[in-house]
């Protein structure tokens, strides 16, 4: 089918800013990248399409941070751990008492987290543009370097010129716009299901915990979901509540259920996801009230501004992290992070199954610098969910703590490159690693030992 097209007239746009490091996307990867670059002395601009930072943790109300530890120790440290601790410190006394020493599955208080991110960005000197989209990349003559971008916001259209660019959109939007190769989903184009997360108030955690204890069955909630499905009160598909994150005894974040066939790079699909997601939440609310003690008077406070997206594009980078790398717990000479989160692939359709695989406690695999370098582009880093990996590893690498770690490395590397020729592949990787360690990141026992020896 032919598509009607209209040629627009040429337009002269003003250059509104010139920066060393441009970061697109204000989720965990983008926040860490911007903070890292600014702390390294680079003139840094962070662009975010919403009116606040935080990505899936604030935009989609994902209710908890995935683990920061390998089951024995923190492996996500540096900026990511710093921000987690600041959120705890800014929360209610009861929250601090329950989660003050926790590293894994810490509930997200979205309003506290927004404020923590705001304060960190302001203190670092990062310039920020909210309510702003990137609509076009401006390439050099060879098509290998992004010299700038066209932005669109309430002020109109203008150009940002940049020496280096970090794509932290989660969907590789900028890299794809610039011509970088990528994969999307599985072999047949299938994508992990999306989830509309939400907050419930007027709930009773103590009553709910008593219900679980009285039943003597840790699968009690799972059985309640199955019963509701059998009685037609809930749709078939995901038959468990994967996440109840208790922010307070009366307030809980919920990650429950799936909406299938949502491509997070499609405005039409995101629209359908929003409409179907909110409809499903109403059914889930009725389920909680009728089937789950402690939720009889539950009140829906808020659904995510956007449905939660687990998977879209994955760039083809200088290295593609593979399932074998995960299973063998591989390390690389250019590691810039470690990952221990389990492989967590959600089904693409209601008749499918979830695929989960855990590493042994205390073990992790490396994330090489090359995974953030899109083939064909010289001054662009892709940090976060869209980094270069196969689909299986993306099911593990995609979570927020890992995005912090990759973002911190990308921001520091971009700042280093901006002082030279802007090339991502000419960054002194050993110096990058040493500086990450100085900033509190963790790259594994071998690197930590070598760094400590060098300090002595």
Coordinates of C-alpha atoms in Angstrom, one line a residue:
X1 CA 0.0 0.0 0.0
X2 CA 1.4 3.4 -1.0
X3 CA 1.8 6.0 1.7
X4 CA 0.9 9.6 1.0
X5 CA 3.9 11.9 1.5
X6 CA 4.3 15.7 1.6
X7 CA 7.7 17.4 1.1
X8 CA 8.2 20.1 3.7
X9 CA 10.0 23.3 2.8
X10 CA 13.6 23.8 4.0
X11 CA 13.9 25.5 7.4
X12 CA 16.7 27.4 9.1
X13 CA 16.9 26.4 12.8
X14 CA 18.7 28.2 15.6
X15 CA 21.4 26.4 17.6
X16 CA 20.0 26.7 21.1
X17 CA 22.9 25.0 22.9
X18 CA 26.4 23.6 22.3
X19 CA 27.6 20.9 24.7
X20 CA 30.4 18.3 25.2
X21 CA 28.0 15.5 26.1
X22 CA 24.4 15.2 25.1
X23 CA 22.3 12.5 26.9
X24 CA 18.9 11.6 25.5
X25 CA 16.6 9.8 27.9
X26 CA 16.2 10.5 31.6
X27 CA 15.8 7.0 33.0
X28 CA 18.5 5.3 35.2
X29 CA 21.0 5.0 32.4
X30 CA 20.6 8.6 31.3
X31 CA 20.6 10.0 34.8
X32 CA 23.8 8.1 35.7
X33 CA 25.4 9.1 32.4
X34 CA 24.6 12.8 32.8
X35 CA 25.9 12.8 36.4
X36 CA 29.0 11.0 35.5
X37 CA 29.8 13.2 32.6
X38 CA 29.2 16.4 34.5
X39 CA 31.2 15.3 37.5
X40 CA 34.1 14.7 35.0
X41 CA 33.9 18.3 34.0
X42 CA 32.0 18.0 30.7
X43 CA 29.3 20.5 29.6
X44 CA 26.4 18.1 29.8
X45 CA 22.8 18.4 28.6
X46 CA 20.1 15.8 29.6
X47 CA 17.0 15.6 27.4
X48 CA 13.8 13.9 28.6
X49 CA 10.4 13.7 27.0
X50 CA 8.4 13.7 30.2
X51 CA 8.1 16.4 32.9
X52 CA 10.3 14.4 35.3
X53 CA 13.2 12.0 35.4
X54 CA 13.3 8.3 36.3
X55 CA 12.2 6.2 33.4
X56 CA 10.2 3.0 34.2
X57 CA 10.5 3.6 37.9
X58 CA 8.6 6.8 37.8
X59 CA 6.9 7.0 34.4
X60 CA 5.6 3.4 34.5
X61 CA 5.4 3.0 38.3
X62 CA 7.5 -0.2 38.3
X63 CA 7.2 -0.8 42.0
X64 CA 10.7 -1.9 43.1
X65 CA 14.3 -1.8 42.1
X66 CA 15.7 -5.2 41.0
X67 CA 18.6 -6.6 43.0
X68 CA 21.8 -4.5 43.4
X69 CA 23.6 -7.6 44.8
X70 CA 24.7 -11.0 43.6
X71 CA 23.1 -12.6 46.7
X72 CA 26.2 -12.0 48.8
X73 CA 27.4 -8.4 48.1
X74 CA 26.6 -5.3 46.2
X75 CA 27.8 -5.4 42.7
X76 CA 25.9 -2.3 41.4
X77 CA 27.7 0.5 43.3
X78 CA 28.8 4.0 42.3
X79 CA 26.1 6.4 41.2
X80 CA 23.3 3.8 41.2
X81 CA 23.9 2.8 44.8
X82 CA 24.3 6.4 45.8
X83 CA 20.9 7.3 44.4
X84 CA 19.2 4.3 46.0
X85 CA 20.5 5.3 49.4
X86 CA 19.4 8.9 48.8
X87 CA 15.9 7.6 48.1
X88 CA 15.9 5.6 51.3
X89 CA 17.1 8.7 53.3
X90 CA 14.4 10.8 51.8
X91 CA 11.6 8.4 52.6
X92 CA 9.5 8.0 55.8
X93 CA 11.1 6.7 59.0
X94 CA 9.1 3.5 58.7
X95 CA 10.5 2.9 55.2
X96 CA 14.1 3.5 56.4
X97 CA 13.6 1.1 59.3
X98 CA 12.4 -1.7 57.0
X99 CA 14.7 -1.2 54.0
X100 CA 17.7 0.8 55.3
X101 CA 20.1 -2.0 54.8
X102 CA 18.4 -3.8 51.9
X103 CA 20.0 -4.0 48.5
X104 CA 17.4 -6.1 46.6
X105 CA 13.8 -5.5 45.7
X106 CA 13.7 -2.1 47.6
X107 CA 10.3 -0.6 46.9
X108 CA 10.2 2.6 44.9
X109 CA 8.5 5.7 46.3
X110 CA 8.0 7.5 43.0
X111 CA 7.6 11.0 44.3
X112 CA 10.6 10.7 46.6
X113 CA 12.6 9.3 43.7
X114 CA 11.7 12.1 41.4
X115 CA 12.9 14.6 43.9
X116 CA 16.2 12.7 44.5
X117 CA 16.9 12.7 40.8
X118 CA 16.0 16.4 40.5
X119 CA 18.4 17.3 43.3
X120 CA 21.3 15.2 42.0
X121 CA 21.0 16.7 38.6
X122 CA 20.9 20.2 39.9
X123 CA 23.8 19.7 42.3
X124 CA 26.0 18.3 39.5
X125 CA 25.4 21.2 37.1
X126 CA 23.8 19.1 34.4
X127 CA 21.6 21.3 32.1
X128 CA 18.2 19.6 31.7
X129 CA 15.4 20.0 29.1
X130 CA 12.2 18.2 30.1
X131 CA 9.1 18.0 27.9
X132 CA 11.5 17.7 24.9
X133 CA 11.8 15.2 22.0
X134 CA 14.7 14.5 19.6
X135 CA 13.2 14.4 16.1
X136 CA 16.3 14.2 13.9
X137 CA 20.0 13.5 14.0
X138 CA 22.5 15.7 12.1
X139 CA 25.3 13.6 10.7
X140 CA 28.8 14.3 9.4
X141 CA 29.6 13.8 5.7
X142 CA 30.6 10.2 6.3
X143 CA 27.5 9.4 8.2
X144 CA 29.5 8.0 11.2
X145 CA 29.3 10.9 13.6
X146 CA 26.3 12.7 15.2
X147 CA 27.2 16.4 15.2
X148 CA 23.9 17.4 16.7
X149 CA 20.2 16.8 17.0
X150 CA 17.0 18.6 16.2
X151 CA 14.8 19.0 19.3
X152 CA 11.1 19.7 19.5
X153 CA 9.3 21.2 22.6
X154 CA 6.9 24.0 23.5
X155 CA 9.6 26.5 22.6
X156 CA 9.6 25.2 19.0
X157 CA 12.3 23.5 17.0
X158 CA 16.0 24.1 17.5
X159 CA 19.4 22.4 17.2
X160 CA 21.7 21.0 19.9
X161 CA 25.3 20.7 18.8
X162 CA 27.3 18.1 20.7
X163 CA 30.8 16.5 20.6
X164 CA 29.5 13.2 22.0
X165 CA 26.1 11.6 22.3
X166 CA 24.7 9.0 24.7
X167 CA 21.5 7.2 23.7
X168 CA 19.8 6.3 27.0
X169 CA 16.2 6.1 25.6
X170 CA 15.9 2.4 26.3
X171 CA 14.7 1.9 22.8
X172 CA 17.9 3.0 20.9
X173 CA 15.7 5.8 19.4
X174 CA 18.6 8.1 18.6
X175 CA 21.0 5.3 17.4
X176 CA 18.4 3.9 15.1
X177 CA 17.6 7.4 13.8
X178 CA 21.4 7.8 13.1
X179 CA 21.4 4.6 11.1
X180 CA 22.8 2.1 13.6
X181 CA 21.9 -1.6 13.0
X182 CA 19.7 -3.2 15.6
X183 CA 17.5 -6.2 16.4
X184 CA 14.1 -6.2 17.8
X185 CA 12.5 -9.0 19.8
X186 CA 12.7 -12.7 18.8
X187 CA 13.2 -14.5 15.5
X188 CA 9.6 -13.9 14.6
X189 CA 9.5 -10.3 15.9
X190 CA 7.8 -11.3 19.2
X191 CA 8.3 -9.0 22.1
X192 CA 8.1 -9.6 25.9
X193 CA 4.7 -8.6 27.2
X194 CA 4.1 -5.1 28.7
X195 CA 2.6 -4.4 32.1
X196 CA 0.6 -1.5 33.5
X197 CA 1.9 -1.0 37.0
X198 CA 0.0 1.0 39.6
X199 CA -0.2 2.2 43.2
X200 CA -2.9 1.1 45.7
X201 CA -3.7 2.9 48.9
X202 CA -6.0 2.1 51.8
X203 CA -4.6 -1.4 52.0
X204 CA -3.6 -3.4 55.1
X205 CA -0.1 -5.0 54.9
X206 CA -0.4 -6.6 58.4
X207 CA -3.7 -8.2 57.6
X208 CA -2.3 -9.4 54.2
X209 CA 0.7 -10.9 55.9
X210 CA -1.5 -12.6 58.5
X211 CA -3.5 -14.1 55.7
X212 CA -0.4 -15.6 54.2
X213 CA 0.8 -17.0 57.5
X214 CA -2.6 -18.5 58.4
X215 CA -2.8 -20.3 55.1
X216 CA 0.6 -21.8 55.6
X217 CA 1.1 -21.7 51.9
X218 CA 3.5 -19.3 50.3
X219 CA 1.7 -19.9 47.0
X220 CA -1.6 -18.7 48.4
X221 CA -1.7 -15.5 46.3
X222 CA -0.8 -17.5 43.2
X223 CA -3.7 -19.9 44.0
X224 CA -6.1 -17.0 44.4
X225 CA -5.1 -15.7 40.9
X226 CA -5.7 -19.1 39.4
X227 CA -9.1 -19.4 41.1
X228 CA -10.1 -15.9 39.8
X229 CA -9.0 -17.0 36.3
X230 CA -11.0 -20.2 36.5
X231 CA -14.1 -18.1 37.6
X232 CA -13.6 -15.6 34.8
X233 CA -12.7 -12.7 37.1
X234 CA -9.2 -12.4 35.6
X235 CA -8.0 -13.1 32.0
X236 CA -5.8 -16.1 31.2
X237 CA -2.0 -15.5 30.9
X238 CA 0.2 -14.5 33.7
X239 CA -1.1 -16.4 36.7
X240 CA 0.9 -14.8 39.5
X241 CA 1.4 -11.4 41.1
X242 CA 5.1 -10.9 40.4
X243 CA 5.5 -7.8 42.5
X244 CA 3.9 -6.3 45.6
X245 CA 6.2 -3.6 46.9
X246 CA 5.0 -2.2 50.2
X247 CA 6.0 1.4 50.5
X248 CA 4.0 1.7 53.7
X249 CA 1.6 -0.5 55.6
X250 CA -1.2 1.2 53.8
X251 CA 0.4 1.8 50.4
X252 CA 1.6 -0.8 47.8
X253 CA 3.0 -0.8 44.3
X254 CA 1.7 -3.5 42.1
X255 CA 3.4 -5.3 39.1
X256 CA 0.7 -7.8 37.9
X257 CA -0.5 -9.1 34.6
X258 CA 0.4 -8.7 30.9
X259 CA -0.7 -6.8 27.9
X260 CA 0.5 -8.6 24.8
X261 CA 1.7 -7.4 21.4
X262 CA 2.9 -4.0 22.5
X263 CA 5.8 -2.5 20.5
X264 CA 7.2 0.3 22.7
X265 CA 8.6 2.0 19.6
X266 CA 5.1 2.4 18.1
X267 CA 2.9 5.3 19.2
X268 CA -0.2 3.3 18.1
X269 CA 0.9 0.3 20.3
X270 CA 1.7 2.5 23.3
X271 CA -1.8 4.0 23.0
X272 CA -3.4 0.6 22.9
X273 CA -1.2 -0.5 25.8
X274 CA -2.4 2.5 27.8
X275 CA -6.1 1.8 27.1
X276 CA -6.0 -2.0 27.6
X277 CA -3.6 -1.6 30.6
X278 CA -6.0 0.6 32.5
X279 CA -8.9 -1.6 31.7
X280 CA -7.0 -4.6 33.0
X281 CA -6.0 -2.8 36.2
X282 CA -9.8 -2.3 37.0
X283 CA -10.3 -6.0 36.8
X284 CA -7.3 -6.6 39.0
X285 CA -8.5 -4.1 41.5
X286 CA -11.8 -6.0 41.7
X287 CA -9.9 -9.2 42.1
X288 CA -7.8 -7.9 45.0
X289 CA -10.9 -6.5 46.8
X290 CA -12.8 -9.8 46.4
X291 CA -10.1 -12.5 46.8
X292 CA -7.3 -11.1 48.9
X293 CA -7.6 -10.2 52.6
X294 CA -6.1 -6.8 53.4
X295 CA -7.2 -5.4 50.1
X296 CA -11.0 -5.2 50.8
X297 CA -11.0 -1.4 50.8
X298 CA -8.1 -0.9 48.3
X299 CA -8.2 2.4 46.4
X300 CA -6.5 2.9 43.1
X301 CA -4.2 6.0 43.4
X302 CA -2.4 6.0 40.1
X303 CA -1.5 4.0 37.1
X304 CA 1.7 4.5 35.1
X305 CA 1.8 7.4 32.7
X306 CA 3.0 4.8 30.3
X307 CA 2.7 1.0 30.2
X308 CA 5.9 -0.7 31.3
X309 CA 8.0 -1.9 28.4
X310 CA 10.5 -4.7 28.8
X311 CA 11.9 -5.1 25.3
X312 CA 12.3 -3.2 22.0
X313 CA 15.5 -2.6 20.0
X314 CA 18.9 -4.0 20.8
X315 CA 21.8 -2.4 19.0
X316 CA 24.4 -4.4 17.1
X317 CA 27.5 -3.3 18.9
X318 CA 31.2 -4.0 18.6
X319 CA 30.5 -7.0 20.9
X320 CA 27.2 -8.8 21.3
X321 CA 26.9 -10.2 24.8
X322 CA 25.5 -13.8 24.5
X323 CA 23.7 -16.4 26.6
X324 CA 27.0 -18.4 26.7
X325 CA 28.7 -15.4 28.3
X326 CA 25.9 -15.3 30.9
X327 CA 26.0 -19.0 31.7
X328 CA 29.8 -19.2 31.8
X329 CA 29.9 -16.0 34.0
X330 CA 32.5 -14.6 31.6
X331 CA 34.8 -11.6 32.2
X332 CA 36.2 -9.3 29.6
X333 CA 39.3 -7.1 29.5
X334 CA 37.1 -4.1 28.9
X335 CA 34.5 -4.8 31.6
X336 CA 32.7 -1.6 32.8
X337 CA 30.1 -3.3 34.9
X338 CA 29.0 -6.7 36.4
X339 CA 25.5 -8.3 36.2
X340 CA 24.0 -11.0 38.4
X341 CA 20.3 -10.5 37.7
X342 CA 18.6 -13.6 36.5
X343 CA 17.4 -14.2 32.9
X344 CA 13.8 -13.0 33.0
X345 CA 12.0 -13.3 29.7
X346 CA 8.3 -12.7 29.9
X347 CA 6.0 -14.5 27.5
X348 CA 5.0 -12.8 24.3
X349 CA 1.5 -14.3 24.2
X350 CA -1.0 -15.5 26.8
X351 CA -0.3 -19.2 25.9
X352 CA 3.4 -18.9 26.4
X353 CA 5.7 -19.4 29.4
X354 CA 8.2 -17.3 31.3
X355 CA 11.9 -18.3 31.1
X356 CA 14.0 -17.7 34.2
X357 CA 17.6 -18.8 35.0
X358 CA 19.6 -17.8 38.0
X359 CA 23.4 -17.6 38.5
X360 CA 24.8 -19.1 41.7
X361 CA 25.0 -16.7 44.7
X362 CA 28.1 -14.6 44.7
X363 CA 28.6 -15.0 40.9
X364 CA 28.2 -12.5 38.1
X365 CA 29.3 -11.9 34.5
X366 CA 31.1 -8.9 33.0
X367 CA 29.5 -6.3 30.7
X368 CA 32.2 -5.1 28.2
X369 CA 32.6 -1.5 27.1
X370 CA 32.1 -2.6 23.5
X371 CA 28.5 -3.5 24.1
X372 CA 27.7 0.2 24.3
X373 CA 29.3 1.1 20.9
X374 CA 26.9 0.8 18.0
X375 CA 28.4 -0.5 14.8
X376 CA 28.9 2.3 12.2
X377 CA 28.8 5.3 14.7
X378 CA 31.9 6.9 16.1
X379 CA 30.8 9.2 18.9
X380 CA 27.6 7.5 20.2
X381 CA 27.2 5.3 23.2
X382 CA 24.0 3.2 23.9
X383 CA 23.6 2.5 27.6
X384 CA 20.8 0.6 29.2
X385 CA 18.2 -1.8 28.0
X386 CA 19.1 -1.4 24.3
X387 CA 22.8 -2.3 24.7
X388 CA 24.3 -4.9 22.5
X389 CA 23.2 -8.4 23.5
X390 CA 21.3 -11.4 22.3
X391 CA 17.7 -11.6 23.3
X392 CA 18.2 -14.0 26.2
X393 CA 20.8 -11.8 27.9
X394 CA 18.7 -8.7 27.3
X395 CA 16.1 -10.4 29.6
X396 CA 18.7 -10.0 32.4
X397 CA 20.6 -6.9 31.4
X398 CA 17.6 -4.6 31.0
X399 CA 16.8 -3.9 34.7
X400 CA 17.4 -0.5 36.4
X401 CA 20.4 -1.2 38.5
X402 CA 22.3 -2.5 35.5
X403 CA 21.2 0.6 33.6
X404 CA 22.8 2.8 36.3
X405 CA 26.1 1.0 35.9
X406 CA 26.2 1.2 32.1
X407 CA 25.1 4.8 32.2
X408 CA 27.9 5.8 34.6
X409 CA 30.5 4.2 32.4
X410 CA 29.1 5.7 29.2
X411 CA 28.9 9.2 30.7
X412 CA 32.5 9.1 31.9
X413 CA 33.7 7.7 28.6
X414 CA 31.9 10.4 26.6
X415 CA 33.4 13.1 28.8
X416 CA 36.9 11.6 28.2
X417 CA 36.3 11.4 24.5
X418 CA 34.9 15.0 24.3
X419 CA 38.3 16.2 25.5
X420 CA 40.0 14.5 22.5
X421 CA 38.4 13.8 19.1
X422 CA 35.1 12.5 20.3
X423 CA 35.7 9.0 19.2
X424 CA 34.2 6.2 21.4
X425 CA 36.8 3.7 20.2
X426 CA 39.8 5.8 21.2
X427 CA 38.9 6.1 24.8
X428 CA 41.6 4.7 27.1
X429 CA 39.6 1.8 28.5
X430 CA 42.0 0.9 31.3
X431 CA 41.9 4.5 32.5
X432 CA 38.1 4.5 32.2
X433 CA 38.1 1.4 34.4
X434 CA 40.4 2.9 37.0
X435 CA 38.3 6.1 37.2
X436 CA 35.1 4.0 37.6
X437 CA 36.8 2.2 40.5
X438 CA 37.8 5.6 42.0
X439 CA 34.1 6.6 41.7
X440 CA 33.1 3.5 43.7
X441 CA 31.9 1.2 40.9
X442 CA 32.6 -2.5 41.1
X443 CA 34.1 -4.4 38.2
X444 CA 34.8 -7.7 39.9
X445 CA 37.4 -9.1 42.4
X446 CA 40.3 -9.1 40.0
X447 CA 39.9 -5.4 39.0
X448 CA 39.3 -4.4 42.6
X449 CA 42.4 -6.2 43.8
X450 CA 44.5 -4.7 41.0
X451 CA 43.2 -1.2 41.7
X452 CA 43.9 -1.6 45.5
X453 CA 47.5 -2.8 44.7
X454 CA 48.1 0.2 42.4
X455 CA 46.9 2.6 45.1
X456 CA 49.3 1.1 47.6

